Structure formats: C-alpha cells, structure tokens
Coordinates of C-alpha atoms in Angstrom, one line a residue:
M1 CA 10.5 60.4 31.1
V2 CA 11.4 56.7 30.0
P3 CA 8.8 54.9 32.9
F4 CA 6.0 58.5 31.6
L5 CA 6.6 56.8 28.0
E6 CA 6.4 53.2 28.7
R7 CA 3.0 53.6 30.7
I8 CA 2.2 55.7 27.3
N9 CA 2.9 52.8 25.5
E10 CA 0.7 50.6 27.2
I11 CA -1.9 52.6 27.1
L12 CA -1.7 52.6 23.9
F13 CA -0.7 48.9 23.1
A14 CA -4.5 48.6 24.7
A15 CA -5.6 50.7 22.6
V16 CA -4.8 49.4 19.4
L17 CA -6.3 45.9 20.6
I18 CA -9.8 47.6 21.7
V19 CA -9.5 49.0 18.6
S20 CA -8.8 46.3 16.2
F21 CA -11.0 43.6 17.8
S22 CA -13.7 46.0 17.6
L23 CA -12.9 46.3 14.3
L24 CA -12.5 42.6 13.4
S25 CA -16.0 41.8 15.1
Y26 CA -17.9 44.5 13.2
I27 CA -16.2 43.8 9.4
I28 CA -17.3 39.7 10.2
L29 CA -20.7 40.6 11.1
Q30 CA -21.1 43.2 8.5
N31 CA -20.3 40.7 6.1
W32 CA -18.1 37.7 6.3
R33 CA -19.2 36.0 3.1
S34 CA -17.0 39.2 1.4
D35 CA -13.3 37.5 0.5
I36 CA -12.3 40.8 1.2
V37 CA -13.2 40.7 4.4
R38 CA -11.9 37.2 5.4
A39 CA -8.7 38.8 4.4
L40 CA -9.1 42.2 6.4
S41 CA -10.0 39.8 8.9
V42 CA -6.6 38.1 9.0
L43 CA -4.8 40.9 9.0
L44 CA -6.8 42.4 11.8
A45 CA -6.1 39.3 13.7
G46 CA -2.6 39.8 13.2
V47 CA -2.5 43.1 14.4
I48 CA -4.3 41.6 18.1
I49 CA -2.1 38.5 18.7
A50 CA 1.0 40.9 17.7
Y51 CA 0.0 43.9 19.6
S52 CA -1.5 41.2 22.6
G53 CA 2.4 40.0 22.6
D54 CA 3.9 43.4 22.9
L55 CA 1.3 44.5 25.9
L56 CA 2.4 41.6 27.8
L57 CA 6.1 41.2 26.8
A58 CA 6.2 45.6 29.3
R59 CA 4.6 43.5 32.1
A60 CA 7.0 40.2 31.6
Q61 CA 9.6 39.7 34.4
R62 CA 10.6 35.9 34.1
P63 CA 13.6 35.3 31.1
A64 CA 11.5 32.4 30.3
T65 CA 8.3 34.1 30.1
I66 CA 9.6 36.6 28.0
E67 CA 11.1 34.3 25.6
F68 CA 7.8 32.5 25.1
L69 CA 5.2 35.7 24.0
G70 CA 8.3 37.0 21.9
R71 CA 8.3 33.8 20.1
A72 CA 3.9 33.4 20.4
Q73 CA 3.2 37.1 19.3
W74 CA 4.9 36.1 16.0
L75 CA 2.0 34.2 14.5
G76 CA 0.4 37.7 14.0
I77 CA 3.5 38.9 12.3
V78 CA 3.4 35.9 10.0
L79 CA 0.2 36.1 9.5
V80 CA 0.3 39.6 7.9
P81 CA 2.3 39.3 4.9
A82 CA -0.1 36.3 4.0
G83 CA -3.0 38.4 5.1
Y84 CA -1.7 40.9 2.2
I85 CA -1.3 38.3 -0.4
H86 CA -4.6 37.0 0.5
F87 CA -6.5 40.4 0.2
A88 CA -4.6 41.6 -2.8
N89 CA -6.2 38.4 -4.6
A90 CA -10.1 39.3 -3.4
L91 CA -10.0 43.1 -4.0
L92 CA -9.5 41.3 -7.5
A93 CA -11.7 38.8 -7.8
F94 CA -13.5 41.9 -6.6
G95 CA -13.0 44.2 -9.3
N96 CA -13.5 41.3 -11.6
A97 CA -10.1 41.2 -12.7
N98 CA -10.7 37.0 -12.6
A99 CA -7.9 36.3 -14.9
I100 CA -5.3 37.9 -13.1
A101 CA -6.8 36.8 -9.7
Q102 CA -7.3 33.1 -10.9
R103 CA -3.5 33.1 -11.6
W104 CA -2.6 34.9 -8.4
R105 CA -4.8 32.1 -6.1
R106 CA -2.0 29.7 -6.0
S107 CA -0.1 32.6 -4.2
V108 CA -2.6 33.0 -1.5
Y109 CA -2.1 29.3 -0.7
F110 CA 1.7 29.5 -0.5
A111 CA 1.6 32.7 1.3
Y112 CA 0.1 30.8 4.0
L113 CA 2.0 28.1 4.1
S114 CA 5.6 29.9 3.7
S115 CA 3.9 31.9 6.7
F116 CA 3.4 28.7 8.7
I117 CA 6.8 27.7 7.6
I118 CA 8.4 30.7 9.5
F119 CA 6.0 30.7 12.2
L120 CA 7.1 26.9 12.8
L121 CA 10.8 27.9 12.8
V122 CA 10.1 30.7 15.8
V123 CA 8.1 28.3 18.0
L124 CA 10.9 25.6 17.9
G125 CA 13.7 27.5 19.4
T126 CA 15.6 28.2 16.4
N127 CA 17.8 30.5 15.6
L128 CA 17.2 30.4 11.9
V129 CA 14.4 33.7 11.9
I130 CA 15.2 34.8 15.1
H131 CA 17.1 34.3 18.3
T132 CA 17.3 35.8 21.8
G133 CA 19.1 38.4 22.7
I134 CA 20.5 40.6 25.4
P135 CA 17.5 42.3 27.4
S136 CA 17.7 45.9 26.7
G137 CA 15.1 47.6 28.8
P138 CA 11.6 47.5 27.5
I139 CA 12.3 47.4 23.4
A140 CA 14.0 44.8 22.6
Q141 CA 14.2 40.5 23.9
F142 CA 15.5 39.0 20.1
Q143 CA 18.1 39.7 17.2
A144 CA 17.5 38.7 13.5
G145 CA 18.3 35.0 11.9
P146 CA 19.8 34.5 9.0
L147 CA 16.2 33.2 7.3
F148 CA 14.9 36.8 8.9
W149 CA 15.7 38.6 5.7
F150 CA 13.6 36.0 3.9
Y151 CA 10.7 37.2 6.2
V152 CA 12.0 40.9 5.4
I153 CA 11.7 40.5 1.7
F154 CA 8.5 38.5 2.3
F155 CA 6.9 41.2 3.5
I156 CA 7.6 43.8 0.8
I157 CA 6.3 41.9 -1.8
A158 CA 3.4 40.9 -0.5
M159 CA 2.8 44.7 0.9
G160 CA 3.7 45.6 -2.9
T161 CA 1.4 43.1 -4.4
A162 CA -1.7 44.7 -2.3
L163 CA -1.2 48.2 -3.1
L164 CA -0.4 47.2 -7.0
A165 CA -4.7 45.2 -6.7
I166 CA -5.3 48.9 -5.0
L167 CA -4.2 50.8 -7.8
M168 CA -6.0 48.3 -10.4
V169 CA -8.8 48.4 -9.2
R170 CA -8.9 51.8 -8.0
R171 CA -8.0 52.5 -12.0
A172 CA -10.7 50.4 -13.3
A173 CA -13.3 51.7 -10.8
L174 CA -16.3 54.3 -12.3
T175 CA -17.9 55.8 -10.4
P176 CA -16.1 59.0 -7.7
S177 CA -17.4 57.2 -4.2
Q178 CA -15.4 53.9 -5.5
R179 CA -12.3 55.4 -6.3
R180 CA -13.1 57.7 -3.4
R181 CA -12.9 54.5 -0.6
L182 CA -10.1 52.8 -2.9
G183 CA -8.2 56.1 -2.5
Y184 CA -8.2 55.9 1.2
L185 CA -7.9 52.1 1.3
G186 CA -4.6 52.8 -0.8
A187 CA -3.3 55.6 1.7
T188 CA -4.4 53.4 5.1
F189 CA -3.9 49.6 3.7
A190 CA -0.2 49.8 5.6
A191 CA -1.8 50.2 8.8
P192 CA -0.9 46.6 9.6
G193 CA 2.3 46.2 8.6
I194 CA 3.8 49.6 10.9
G195 CA 1.9 47.7 13.4
V196 CA 3.1 44.1 13.3
F197 CA 6.6 44.7 11.5
P198 CA 9.8 43.9 14.4
F199 CA 11.9 47.2 13.0
L200 CA 14.1 46.8 15.9
L201 CA 15.4 43.9 14.3
V202 CA 16.3 45.6 11.1
A203 CA 17.5 48.9 12.9
S204 CA 19.2 48.0 16.2
P205 CA 18.2 49.6 19.2
S206 CA 21.6 51.1 20.4
M207 CA 20.9 53.7 17.4
L208 CA 18.6 55.8 19.1
P209 CA 18.2 56.8 22.6
V210 CA 15.3 54.2 24.8
S211 CA 12.9 57.8 25.3
V212 CA 13.0 58.5 21.3
I213 CA 12.9 54.6 20.4
L214 CA 9.7 54.8 22.9
M215 CA 7.8 58.0 21.5
L216 CA 8.2 56.6 17.7
Q217 CA 6.6 53.2 19.1
A218 CA 4.0 55.5 20.8
L219 CA 3.6 57.4 17.4
A220 CA 3.1 53.9 15.2
S221 CA 0.3 53.1 17.7
L222 CA -1.6 56.1 17.5
I223 CA -0.9 55.8 13.4
V224 CA -1.8 52.1 13.4
I225 CA -5.5 53.3 15.4
A226 CA -6.5 55.8 12.7
M227 CA -5.2 54.1 9.9
I228 CA -7.1 50.5 10.4
T229 CA -10.6 51.9 11.2
V230 CA -10.0 53.8 8.0
M231 CA -8.8 50.8 6.2
T232 CA -11.5 48.9 8.1
Y233 CA -14.5 51.5 7.2
S234 CA -13.4 51.9 3.4
V235 CA -13.7 47.5 2.9
A236 CA -16.9 47.8 4.7
F237 CA -18.4 49.1 1.8
Q238 CA -17.4 46.4 -0.7
G239 CA -19.9 44.1 -2.3
V240 CA -22.6 45.2 0.3
L241 CA -25.6 46.4 -1.2
I242 CA -26.9 48.6 1.1
P243 CA -27.0 52.4 0.9
E244 CA -24.3 54.4 1.8
R245 CA -25.4 56.6 5.1
L246 CA -26.9 53.2 7.1
I247 CA -22.9 51.8 6.7
K248 CA -22.2 55.2 7.5
Q249 CA -24.3 55.5 10.6
D250 CA -23.7 51.7 11.8
F251 CA -19.9 52.1 11.5
V252 CA -19.8 54.9 14.1
R253 CA -22.7 53.6 16.2
W254 CA -20.3 50.6 16.5
W255 CA -17.1 53.0 16.9
L256 CA -19.5 54.6 19.6
Y257 CA -19.9 51.9 21.5
G258 CA -16.9 50.1 20.9
P259 CA -13.4 51.7 20.7
F260 CA -14.4 55.0 22.3
V261 CA -16.4 53.6 25.6
G262 CA -13.1 50.2 25.6
I263 CA -10.7 53.0 25.1
A264 CA -12.2 55.5 27.7
T265 CA -12.4 52.7 30.1
I266 CA -8.8 51.3 29.7
L267 CA -7.7 55.6 30.2
F268 CA -9.6 55.6 33.5
I269 CA -8.2 52.5 35.0
Q270 CA -4.8 53.4 34.2
A271 CA -5.4 56.8 35.7
V272 CA -6.5 55.2 39.5
P273 CA -3.1 54.3 40.4
V274 CA -2.0 58.3 40.0
M275 CA -5.5 59.3 41.8
A276 CA -4.8 57.0 44.4
Q277 CA -1.5 58.4 45.3
M278 CA -2.6 61.7 45.3
L279 CA -6.0 61.2 47.1
G280 CA -4.0 58.9 49.4
L281 CA -7.4 56.1 49.0
P282 CA -6.7 52.7 48.2
A283 CA -7.2 52.0 44.4
E284 CA -9.8 49.0 44.7
T285 CA -12.2 52.2 46.2
L286 CA -11.6 54.1 43.7
I287 CA -12.2 51.7 40.9
T288 CA -15.0 50.8 42.1
F289 CA -16.8 54.4 42.2
G290 CA -14.9 54.8 38.5
V291 CA -17.0 52.0 36.8
M292 CA -20.1 52.9 38.7
V293 CA -19.4 56.4 37.1
M294 CA -18.3 55.2 34.1
T295 CA -21.2 52.9 33.6
V296 CA -23.4 55.6 33.8
L297 CA -21.7 58.3 32.3
M298 CA -20.5 57.0 29.0
P299 CA -23.9 55.7 27.8
I300 CA -24.9 59.2 28.6
F301 CA -22.3 60.5 26.9
V302 CA -22.9 58.9 23.8
T303 CA -26.1 59.2 23.9
Q304 CA -25.9 62.9 23.5
V305 CA -23.5 62.9 20.9
K306 CA -24.8 60.5 18.4
P307 CA -27.4 62.9 17.0
Y308 CA -24.8 65.6 16.2
L309 CA -22.8 62.6 14.5
D310 CA -25.9 61.6 12.2
A311 CA -26.2 65.1 11.6
L312 CA -23.2 64.8 10.3
I313 CA -23.3 61.2 8.5
Y314 CA -26.9 62.7 7.0
R315 CA -26.4 66.6 6.2
Q316 CA -28.6 65.9 2.9
D317 CA -31.1 64.0 4.3
H318 CA -31.3 65.7 7.5
A319 CA -34.7 66.8 7.6
E320 CA -36.4 63.0 6.8
I321 CA -33.8 61.1 9.1
D322 CA -35.2 63.4 12.0
Y323 CA -39.1 63.1 11.1
L324 CA -37.9 59.1 11.0
R325 CA -36.1 59.3 14.1
N326 CA -39.0 61.3 16.3
L327 CA -42.1 59.3 14.1
P328 CA -41.9 56.0 17.3
R329 CA -43.1 58.8 19.4
S330 CA -45.8 60.1 17.3
V331 CA -47.0 57.0 16.5
F332 CA -50.7 55.7 17.4
T333 CA -50.0 52.9 18.1
R334 CA -52.2 49.4 18.6
A335 CA -51.3 49.8 22.9
D336 CA -52.3 53.5 22.6
L337 CA -55.6 52.5 20.9
R338 CA -56.3 49.6 23.4
T339 CA -55.7 52.2 26.4
L340 CA -57.2 55.0 24.9
L341 CA -60.4 52.6 24.2
E342 CA -60.8 51.4 27.6
N343 CA -59.9 54.0 29.7
S344 CA -62.8 55.9 27.3
L345 CA -65.2 52.8 28.4
V346 CA -64.4 53.5 32.1
A347 CA -65.1 57.5 31.8
I348 CA -68.6 56.5 29.5
C349 CA -70.2 53.5 31.5
T350 CA -69.3 55.6 35.0
P351 CA -71.4 58.3 34.9
L352 CA -74.0 56.3 32.9
Q353 CA -73.9 53.3 35.7
V354 CA -73.2 50.7 32.9
K355 CA -71.6 47.7 34.8
T356 CA -70.6 45.8 30.9
G357 CA -69.0 47.9 27.9
F358 CA -67.0 47.0 25.2
V359 CA -66.0 47.9 21.7
I360 CA -65.9 46.6 18.0
A361 CA -63.4 48.0 15.9
P362 CA -61.8 46.4 13.1
G363 CA -58.3 44.8 12.7
E364 CA -55.8 42.2 10.7
D365 CA -58.9 39.7 11.0
G366 CA -61.6 41.6 10.5
F367 CA -64.0 43.0 13.3
S368 CA -63.6 41.8 17.0
I369 CA -63.9 43.1 20.1
K370 CA -60.6 45.3 20.8
A371 CA -61.3 46.4 24.9
I372 CA -63.7 45.7 27.9
W373 CA -64.9 46.9 30.9
G374 CA -66.7 45.0 33.5
S375 CA -67.9 41.7 33.4
R376 CA -65.7 39.2 30.8
R377 CA -68.0 36.4 31.2
E378 CA -70.9 38.7 29.9
V379 CA -69.5 39.8 26.9
R380 CA -68.5 36.5 25.9
R381 CA -71.7 34.9 25.9
L382 CA -73.2 37.9 23.9
V383 CA -70.8 36.8 21.4
S384 CA -71.1 33.4 22.0
E385 CA -75.2 34.3 20.8
H386 CA -74.8 36.7 18.3
P387 CA -71.4 36.6 16.5
I388 CA -70.4 39.9 15.9
G389 CA -70.0 38.8 12.1
D390 CA -73.6 38.6 11.7
L391 CA -73.9 42.1 14.2
I392 CA -71.7 44.0 11.5
P393 CA -74.1 43.9 8.9
R394 CA -77.0 45.5 10.9
L395 CA -75.2 47.8 12.4
E396 CA -73.9 49.5 9.5
A397 CA -77.6 49.3 7.7
M398 CA -78.4 52.2 10.6
P399 CA -79.1 55.2 9.6
Y400 CA -76.2 57.8 9.6
D401 CA -76.5 60.9 11.9
A402 CA -73.7 62.9 12.2
S403 CA -75.9 65.0 15.3
A404 CA -76.5 61.7 17.0
S405 CA -76.1 61.2 20.9
L406 CA -77.0 58.6 23.3
D407 CA -79.8 59.7 23.8
S408 CA -81.5 60.0 20.7
G409 CA -82.5 56.4 20.5
S410 CA -79.7 56.0 17.9
F411 CA -79.0 51.9 19.5
L412 CA -79.4 48.6 18.0
V413 CA -80.6 45.9 21.0
V414 CA -78.8 43.1 20.7
G415 CA -80.2 40.7 24.6
S416 CA -79.1 43.0 27.4
F417 CA -76.7 45.1 25.4
C418 CA -77.2 48.6 23.8
L419 CA -75.2 49.0 20.8
L420 CA -74.2 52.5 19.3
P421 CA -72.2 52.3 15.7
L422 CA -69.1 54.6 15.4
R423 CA -68.3 56.0 12.1
S424 CA -66.3 58.7 10.1
P425 CA -67.2 62.4 9.9
D426 CA -68.0 60.7 6.4
G427 CA -70.1 58.4 7.2
M428 CA -67.7 54.7 6.9
F429 CA -68.8 52.4 9.4
L430 CA -65.8 52.1 12.4
G431 CA -67.3 50.0 14.8
A432 CA -69.7 50.2 18.0
I433 CA -69.7 51.1 21.8
G434 CA -71.5 48.1 23.2
L435 CA -73.0 49.1 26.5
E436 CA -74.9 45.8 29.3
A437 CA -77.9 48.1 29.9
T438 CA -82.1 49.4 27.9
T439 CA -82.4 51.8 26.2
D440 CA -84.6 53.7 29.0
Q441 CA -81.5 53.4 31.4
L442 CA -79.3 55.3 28.8
R443 CA -81.9 58.0 28.0
R444 CA -82.2 58.4 32.3
N445 CA -79.2 58.3 33.0
G446 CA -77.2 60.0 30.4
G447 CA -80.0 62.6 30.2
T448 CA -79.8 64.0 33.8
S449 CA -77.5 67.2 32.7
P450 CA -76.5 68.9 29.7
E451 CA -72.9 68.8 30.6
M452 CA -72.8 64.8 31.2
R453 CA -74.7 64.1 27.2
R454 CA -71.8 66.4 26.4
M455 CA -69.3 64.5 28.2
V456 CA -70.5 60.9 27.1
T457 CA -70.9 62.1 23.4
G458 CA -67.5 64.1 23.3
L459 CA -66.2 60.2 24.5
A460 CA -67.8 59.0 21.3
H461 CA -66.8 60.4 19.2
Q462 CA -62.6 60.8 20.1
I463 CA -63.2 56.9 19.5
E464 CA -64.5 57.0 16.8
L465 CA -61.3 60.2 15.7
A466 CA -59.1 57.3 17.0
L467 CA -60.6 54.2 15.0
T468 CA -60.2 56.6 12.0
T469 CA -56.7 57.5 12.8
A470 CA -55.4 53.9 13.3
Q471 CA -57.3 52.6 10.2
M472 CA -55.6 55.5 8.3
Q473 CA -52.4 55.0 9.6
R474 CA -52.6 51.1 8.7
Q475 CA -53.2 52.0 5.4
I476 CA -50.1 53.6 5.0
F477 CA -48.6 50.9 7.0
D478 CA -49.8 48.7 3.8
A479 CA -48.6 51.1 1.3
L480 CA -45.0 51.3 2.8
R481 CA -45.1 47.9 2.9
G482 CA -46.4 47.3 -0.5
L483 CA -43.4 49.9 -1.5
A484 CA -40.6 47.9 0.5
P485 CA -39.4 45.4 -2.5
E486 CA -39.3 49.0 -4.9
M487 CA -37.4 50.7 -2.4
Q488 CA -34.8 48.0 -1.6
S489 CA -34.3 47.1 -5.5
L490 CA -33.9 51.4 -5.9
Q491 CA -31.1 50.7 -3.0
R492 CA -29.3 47.8 -4.2
L493 CA -29.5 49.2 -8.3
S494 CA -27.7 52.3 -6.6
S495 CA -25.1 50.1 -5.0
R496 CA -24.2 47.8 -7.7
L497 CA -24.4 51.5 -9.8
E498 CA -21.7 52.8 -7.3
Q499 CA -19.2 49.7 -7.3
T500 CA -19.8 48.3 -10.9
T501 CA -16.3 48.2 -12.6
P502 CA -16.5 47.6 -17.0
L503 CA -17.0 44.0 -17.3
T504 CA -19.9 44.5 -15.0
L505 CA -21.7 47.3 -16.3
A506 CA -23.5 45.4 -19.5
T507 CA -24.7 42.9 -17.0
L508 CA -27.2 45.2 -15.2
D509 CA -29.8 45.1 -17.7
E510 CA -29.5 41.8 -17.4
D511 CA -30.7 41.7 -13.6
V512 CA -34.2 40.9 -13.5
V513 CA -34.7 41.6 -9.9
L514 CA -34.1 45.6 -11.1
H515 CA -36.8 45.2 -12.6
P516 CA -39.1 47.9 -11.4
E517 CA -42.3 45.7 -11.8
F518 CA -40.5 43.0 -10.2
S519 CA -43.2 42.4 -7.8
Q520 CA -46.0 41.4 -10.3
L521 CA -43.6 39.0 -11.9
V522 CA -43.3 36.7 -9.2
K523 CA -47.7 37.1 -8.6
E524 CA -47.6 36.4 -12.1
A525 CA -45.7 33.4 -11.9
L526 CA -47.3 31.9 -8.6
T527 CA -50.7 32.7 -10.6
Q528 CA -49.1 30.2 -13.4
F529 CA -47.1 27.9 -11.0
W530 CA -48.6 24.8 -12.6
G531 CA -48.2 25.8 -16.7
G532 CA -49.1 29.2 -18.7
P533 CA -47.9 31.2 -21.0
K534 CA -47.0 33.6 -18.7
L535 CA -44.2 30.8 -16.5
A536 CA -43.2 29.7 -20.1
E537 CA -42.3 33.0 -21.1
S538 CA -41.5 34.9 -17.3
P539 CA -38.4 37.0 -17.6
L540 CA -38.0 35.4 -13.9
I541 CA -36.2 32.2 -15.6
G542 CA -33.5 34.9 -16.0
L543 CA -32.6 34.6 -12.5
R544 CA -29.1 33.9 -11.3
S545 CA -31.1 31.1 -8.7
V546 CA -33.1 29.7 -12.2
R547 CA -29.8 29.6 -13.9
R548 CA -27.7 27.3 -11.2
V549 CA -31.1 24.6 -11.3
L550 CA -30.9 24.4 -14.3
A551 CA -27.3 23.7 -14.7
E552 CA -27.0 21.5 -11.7
Q553 CA -30.6 19.3 -12.0
G554 CA -31.1 19.9 -15.5
G555 CA -34.7 19.9 -16.9
S556 CA -36.9 23.2 -18.4
P557 CA -36.2 26.6 -17.6
T558 CA -39.9 26.1 -16.3
Q559 CA -39.7 23.4 -14.0
A560 CA -36.0 25.1 -12.4
L561 CA -38.2 28.7 -12.0
Q562 CA -41.4 26.4 -10.6
T563 CA -38.1 24.8 -7.9
V564 CA -37.1 28.2 -7.3
L565 CA -40.6 29.5 -6.3
R566 CA -41.5 26.7 -4.5
Q567 CA -37.7 27.1 -2.4
A568 CA -38.9 31.3 -1.5
I569 CA -42.2 29.6 -0.4
A570 CA -40.5 27.1 1.5
N571 CA -38.1 29.4 3.5
L572 CA -41.2 31.6 4.8
R573 CA -42.2 28.4 6.7
P574 CA -42.2 29.7 10.0
D575 CA -40.4 27.2 12.7
D576 CA -42.6 24.6 14.2
Q577 CA -43.1 26.1 17.8
I578 CA -44.7 29.8 16.5
D579 CA -47.7 29.6 17.6
P580 CA -50.2 28.3 14.4
S581 CA -52.3 31.2 14.8
A582 CA -50.1 34.0 14.1
Q583 CA -49.0 35.7 11.0
E584 CA -46.0 33.6 9.0
W585 CA -48.5 30.6 9.5
L586 CA -50.9 32.6 8.0
L587 CA -49.3 33.6 5.2
Y588 CA -47.1 30.6 4.6
N589 CA -50.5 28.3 4.5
L590 CA -52.4 31.3 2.3
L591 CA -49.3 30.6 -0.1
E592 CA -48.9 26.9 0.0
G593 CA -53.0 26.2 -0.4
R594 CA -53.1 29.0 -3.2
F595 CA -50.5 28.0 -5.1
L596 CA -48.0 24.9 -4.4
R597 CA -51.7 22.7 -3.7
R598 CA -53.8 24.2 -6.3
Q599 CA -56.9 25.3 -4.4
T600 CA -59.5 27.4 -5.1
V601 CA -59.8 31.6 -3.1
R602 CA -62.7 30.7 -1.8
D603 CA -61.3 27.1 -0.4
V604 CA -58.2 28.7 0.7
A605 CA -60.2 31.6 2.6
H606 CA -62.6 29.4 4.3
R607 CA -59.8 27.3 5.8
L608 CA -58.1 30.1 7.1
A609 CA -61.5 32.1 8.1
M610 CA -61.2 35.3 6.5
S611 CA -63.0 37.0 3.7
E612 CA -62.4 37.1 0.3
S613 CA -61.3 40.8 0.3
D614 CA -59.0 39.6 2.8
F615 CA -57.4 37.1 1.2
Y616 CA -56.8 39.3 -1.3
R617 CA -54.8 41.6 1.3
K618 CA -53.2 38.9 2.9
Q619 CA -52.2 37.1 -0.4
R620 CA -50.2 40.6 -1.8
A621 CA -48.1 40.8 1.6
A622 CA -47.1 37.1 1.0
I623 CA -46.6 37.3 -2.6
E624 CA -44.1 40.2 -1.1
E625 CA -42.3 38.5 1.1
V626 CA -41.7 35.9 -1.7
A627 CA -40.6 38.0 -3.7
R628 CA -38.2 39.6 -0.7
Q629 CA -37.1 35.6 -0.6
I630 CA -36.0 35.3 -4.7
L631 CA -34.2 38.7 -3.2
L632 CA -31.8 37.2 -0.4
M633 CA -31.4 34.9 -3.0
E634 CA -30.4 36.3 -5.6
E635 CA -27.9 38.4 -3.1
H636 CA -26.4 35.4 -2.3
E637 CA -25.8 34.0 -6.3
Y638 CA -24.3 37.3 -7.0
E639 CA -21.7 37.3 -4.3
N640 CA -21.0 33.7 -5.0
S641 CA -20.2 35.1 -9.3
T642 CA -18.3 37.9 -8.2
G643 CA -16.2 35.6 -6.1
R644 CA -17.5 37.5 -2.4
R645 CA -17.4 34.1 -0.3

C-alpha cells in the first residue's frame, strides 16, 4: 500500500509543478505590469520551488543530497508568506485603498527581508529554524528549531493579511462580477500556503500511520491544483481592460495546451513501467511508441474538445461566435480572387486561341493588373506604352450593355490588345479583361458555336461577380476597421465599470478616451496641430498622458498635447528593415507629411503617388491608428496611476 501511495504522490507532485508553472507563465504573459500579478507570481514560484524539492526528495538516496534538497526547498517555503503580504498590498492599491496600501508598503519590504533572513539561516546549516531529524521513510527528514515558531507566526499573519485585504476590497466592489471573482479569490487564496507549509514539522509523523499521511498529502496536492487554478483565473481579470469572454477563452486554451497535456504525458510516462512489466517488453520501446501516439492524439483531442468548451464560455453569444469562427472559410480573400482570375483567363484564352491575357481590377492603390496568363513581357510593354491610369477613363466611358458578349464589338483596341470592360449588374465599372488578339480574331474564334460564346461570356460575368464581391468585402472590412476604436472604447468602458470602486466611479466621466467621438477629436486636433481654437479647446487636453507631459516638461497644455500627438505618430513609424512601399510606411509618411510638415493634400498625395480621393481614405485609416496609439498610451498611464505596475 505504501509504495503505491508513494507513486501516487510523485505523480501529483509532478502535476502540481506542471499546473503551477503553466499558470505562472500564463499570468506573467497576460499582464506582467500589474503589481497583483507580480505578487501572485511570487506565490506560484514558491509553490514550484517547494514541490520541486518534494519531488526530488522522494527519489533521493544519499543523506547529503537529502540534506541539501530539504534546505534548498525552503526558498519556496519562505517566499510564500512574503508573497501574501505583497499580494495584500497590491490588492488594496488596486481597490483604491491607497492610504492603507501606502502604510502597508513598508511591510512588503520587511516581509521579503524576513524571508531572506529565515532562508539564510536555513541554508547556512544552522539548527535555529530546522535541524536534521531521524529519517522516517518518505515523509520526514527535519525537525523544528527554536525559530521555526517565528516562521509559523509570520506565516499566519501573512495569510490573515491577505484574507483581510480580499474582504476589504470585496466589500468596496460595486459590480456583481467583481464581487463574484473576489469571492472566488477569497475561497482559494490559501492554496499556495496549503501547498508549501511544512505541516510535519508542527505535527509529529508518529501521530498517524504513514499510509494516512501519504493519503493526506495526495489530497492536499489535488486541492492545491484546483485552488491555484481558480485563484489565477480570478487574478487574470484584475486590471485587464478586455472583455470577460476573451480572458475565459485564453485561460481555457492555455489550460488545455499546458497543464492538461503535461499531466496526461506524466501519467503515461508513469504508467509505462507497469505496462512494460505486464507485456514483457522494454520500457524504452513503449515510451517510443507512446510519445508517437501522444504527440498525434493529444492535439486532436484538444481540437475536438475546445468547441464544446467555447460553447460553455459563449453561451449568450453562441450564434455570433460560431459565425465569426467559420467566417475565414467563407471569406473570398485576395488569394482566392487571384486564383479565380488566373483560372478564368486560362478558360477564356484557350478556346479563343489567345496567347496572352490579363485582368485589370481595383485594389488599395487604385487599378492595377491582378492576373496574367501568357507572356508577361507583352503585358509590361503594353502598360509602359499605355499607362493604366490613362486607359481607365476610356474604358469607363464606353457604353454599357448588360447583354454584351465577346462577339458584339464592345472592345477597346489598344496596340495589339483588345480590352473588354467589366461592370457590375448596376453598371459600375469594375475593371477590364485584356486579350492579345484583333477583334476579327475574337469574333471568328468566339463565334464558332453558341456554346463557346455562352461559356466565354459566362466566365466574363463570373469575373464581374468576383470583383463585385471582393469590392463589397473591402467596404465591409473598411467599415469594421473604422468601428474598431469605438468597439475598443466600449469594451474598455465595460471592463472599467466591472472593476470600479466608489473612489474611481467619479473619474469615469472625465476619461476622454471613453468619449464616443474620440477618433473625431483626434482628427480635429491633428488638423489644427500647429495652432487653432480646436487644439487649444480640445477635450484631449484632459488626457492622462497630456497631464503627465505637462507636469514633467512644463509649458502650455497645447504644447503638451502636441507632444503627445507627435509621440503617437512616432510610435507608428515602421522598422527601417520593412519595405518602403509597405502599407505601414504609407500611413506614417502620410501623417508626417500632412500634419508634422504642414504639406498640402496635393503635395502629399503626389509624393505618395495616389489620387486625392485615395488620400482621404488612407488619411482616415492613419488617424484611426493614431487614436489607437493614444488609447494604448492612456492604458499605460491608467495602470501606472492606479498602482498596477
């Protein structure tokens, strides 16, 4: 019985390590700047160190190794009470009990100093805190020293402080969601303490049978796994201004790909010796096959389970999320459009015995050639002799006939090519098909049979349909990009309201970034960047980043706002290694030329080789990017001002 329980404990020690390390990685990547997250990281690090020592001690044989590991794991044991006091202080600062938090701030430094002194006394081999006892199998190697009881008092005070802070902040919480999460935190905050506290130094192992102690250890490990998971989940919401559903989704995904896969792998490795003994095969062989199977099956299992978990997370938004999840499969992308155009050219040119063809279609930079079949040299020669910008007005001016076909004479002859305009059902110009042939050749080859005429005309109409669809999608995506700042503002407002306290509720109305016309305010400020009533009277002067610049550099509020706008534009400057023709450089050069250098619209459009109508569309996108940068700057200022560093 005892050997079996020892094996179970080893598996559970490994499971606690995997879960703790995965949660530590998750919470650090989620919001390292938050002081609450840093305190929780200390607690999780203490659990990792303590359980690493337990796992190694279970296999250690030499007395010197046992002595070293038993003392080394005290680094984790002493970190936990200090982490609790740090956690309490950070939680009070988050709840805007700043007066109390400031008074308790020195206690955080004192707690870490006390932990360091206790650990130093342990590792130096003194008997003041612990001393080597008589080994009693797998459960006890040390006995309590005279100063151990100081650590016990320190530990109890630390946990009491954390509980008191949680209750105070929960009592001040205004929203049901925040109270619920703080309730979860209050129910699970003791997990790190349960995991690391050396209970066997308080109660003698001789009081209970070894098997009972091992079962209690296994039960404690299971409790720690469940409680630190809920505790980390509760902290993940604190100070993060993103929707609850996204945090839940990220947390579930992380748990599936981290702890779940890791624990399953550990269980398999531990089961290999038993299976090898039953089957009479070498353990190494089974591990090879097992790793192969686990590598393939675990991702498949996670993929199959994830939709059901998402359904639980998105209970109220199930229909919208399912549609958005399947949207990438139904969207007609640029690559899809290019493939369709190329295949359609092949299907048109082959029966007409045309050697070269191309399609002109609109894009972000105006009309250009989107697909070519045949000789690229001939197409380049045509474009060099007859620029596309000169051909488009002539094609647009051609009369529209919805029933036109390839043998109807509706071609524009340019050099050795015949260009057939493409139009939407309502007559809007979409582009053109270019075929290297004379009109007589097209009539003769396309008129060999009614079936061929219908096929070629049908393909041309399919190209028109594809271009119409692509244009509609582009308009929809542009509209969504335009709504992005407003949607982010609403999401941040919802998160701020969930986490608000009586002290922060009054400041919400003063937050400029929550204004529904924030992007328009940014545009007006940029338009009068070099002076004007809209800049001097802009509500953006109330931004936290503007107030910080004004406090640090002095000057007028207008100058501080100019500094913030200039910094937001500078943040958009791409890396020098990025292609100068990339979209990022286009937006940055537009902002710099139009607003920082005070150039006219015509000059900037000419320098960037775009039409004035295209310039205004790009300018709208560029201003939205500036607004997004200011949002990020304000989020950083908000976190610093509330102590979430």
